[in-house]
Short mmCIF file of C-alpha atoms in Angstrom, two decimals:
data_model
loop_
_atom_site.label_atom_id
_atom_site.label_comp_id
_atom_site.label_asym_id
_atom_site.label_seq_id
_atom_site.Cartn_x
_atom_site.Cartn_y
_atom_site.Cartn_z
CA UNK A 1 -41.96 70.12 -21.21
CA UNK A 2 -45.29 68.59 -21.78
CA UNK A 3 -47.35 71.68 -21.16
CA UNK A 4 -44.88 73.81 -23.17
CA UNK A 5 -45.13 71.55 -26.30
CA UNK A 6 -49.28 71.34 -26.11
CA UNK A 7 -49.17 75.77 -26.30
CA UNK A 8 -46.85 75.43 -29.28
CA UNK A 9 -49.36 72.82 -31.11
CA UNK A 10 -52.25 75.09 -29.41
CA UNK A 11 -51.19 78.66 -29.47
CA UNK A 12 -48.99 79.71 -31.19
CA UNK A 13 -50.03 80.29 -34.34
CA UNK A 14 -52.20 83.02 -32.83
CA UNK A 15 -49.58 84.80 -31.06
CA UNK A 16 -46.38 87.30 -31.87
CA UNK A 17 -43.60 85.36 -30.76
CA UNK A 18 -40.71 87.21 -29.89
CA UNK A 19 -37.56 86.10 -28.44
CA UNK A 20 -34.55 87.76 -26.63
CA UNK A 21 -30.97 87.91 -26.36
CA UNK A 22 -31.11 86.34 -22.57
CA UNK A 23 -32.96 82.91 -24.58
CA UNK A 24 -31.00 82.69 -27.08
CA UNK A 25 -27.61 82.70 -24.93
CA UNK A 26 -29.20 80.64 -22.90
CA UNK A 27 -29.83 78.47 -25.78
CA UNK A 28 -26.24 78.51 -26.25
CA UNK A 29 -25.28 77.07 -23.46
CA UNK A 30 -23.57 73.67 -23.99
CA UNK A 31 -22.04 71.10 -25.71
CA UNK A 32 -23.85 68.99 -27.41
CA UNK A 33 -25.43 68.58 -31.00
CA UNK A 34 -28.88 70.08 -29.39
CA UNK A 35 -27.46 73.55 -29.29
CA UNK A 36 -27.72 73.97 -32.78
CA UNK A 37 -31.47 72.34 -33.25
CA UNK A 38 -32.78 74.61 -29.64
CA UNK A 39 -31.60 77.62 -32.18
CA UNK A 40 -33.12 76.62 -35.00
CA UNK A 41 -36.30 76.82 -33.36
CA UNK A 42 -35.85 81.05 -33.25
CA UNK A 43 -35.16 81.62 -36.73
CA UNK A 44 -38.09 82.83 -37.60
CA UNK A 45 -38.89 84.67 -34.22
CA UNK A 46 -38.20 88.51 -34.29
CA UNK A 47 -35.88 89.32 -31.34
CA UNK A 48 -37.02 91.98 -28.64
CA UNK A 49 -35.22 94.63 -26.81
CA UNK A 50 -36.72 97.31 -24.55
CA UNK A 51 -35.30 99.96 -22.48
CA UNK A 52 -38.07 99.27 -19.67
CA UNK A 53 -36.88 95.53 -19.24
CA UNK A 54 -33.64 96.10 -18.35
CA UNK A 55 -34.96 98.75 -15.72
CA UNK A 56 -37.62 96.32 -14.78
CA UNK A 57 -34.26 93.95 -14.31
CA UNK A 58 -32.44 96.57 -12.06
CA UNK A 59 -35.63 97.12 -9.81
CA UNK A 60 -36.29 93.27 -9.51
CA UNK A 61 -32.36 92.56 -8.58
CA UNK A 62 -32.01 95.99 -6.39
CA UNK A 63 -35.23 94.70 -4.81
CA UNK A 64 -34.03 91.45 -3.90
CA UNK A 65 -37.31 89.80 -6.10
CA UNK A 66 -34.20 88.36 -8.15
CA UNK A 67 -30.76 87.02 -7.80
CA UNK A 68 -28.39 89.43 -8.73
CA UNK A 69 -28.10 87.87 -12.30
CA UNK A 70 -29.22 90.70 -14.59
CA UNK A 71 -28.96 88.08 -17.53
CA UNK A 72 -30.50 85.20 -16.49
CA UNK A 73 -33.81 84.61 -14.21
CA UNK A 74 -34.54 88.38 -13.75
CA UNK A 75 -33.95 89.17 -17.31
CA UNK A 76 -36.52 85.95 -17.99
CA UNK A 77 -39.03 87.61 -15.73
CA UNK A 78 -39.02 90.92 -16.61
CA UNK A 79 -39.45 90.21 -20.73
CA UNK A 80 -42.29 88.16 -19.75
CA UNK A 81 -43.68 90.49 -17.59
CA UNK A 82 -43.06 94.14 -19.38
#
């Protein structure tokens, strides 16, 4: 959490920031009054989609480089990677 907060107040400002439909579910997830303040924090962020991720998510989970969880850690991976 540390390290993630210090490239926010460091970074960010020179980087596209893009988020995805795997974070914000993820987001989502759960019941209490944080849900709503974790999504706040994309409402400026463009979302991001791509043909080649979910491929990249296929090859990963077909591999066995991923649990067979096309929306969660493999989706993760392969945004961050493509």
């Amino acid at each position: 959490m540390h390290w993630t907060r210090l490239w926010w107040s460091t970074h960010a400002d020179s980087s596209e920031l893009l988020s995805s439909a795997a974070v914000i579910a993820e987001l989502e997830r759960g019941t209490s009054e944080m849900v709503q303040a974790r999504l706040a924090l994309l409402v400026t962020l463009n979302s991001w989609r791509s043909a080649t991720s979910r491929e990249i998510v296929r090859i990963y989970i077909r591999r066995l480089v991923m649990p067979n969880d096309p929306t969660g850690d493999a989706l993760h991976l392969a945004l961050a990677s493509f």
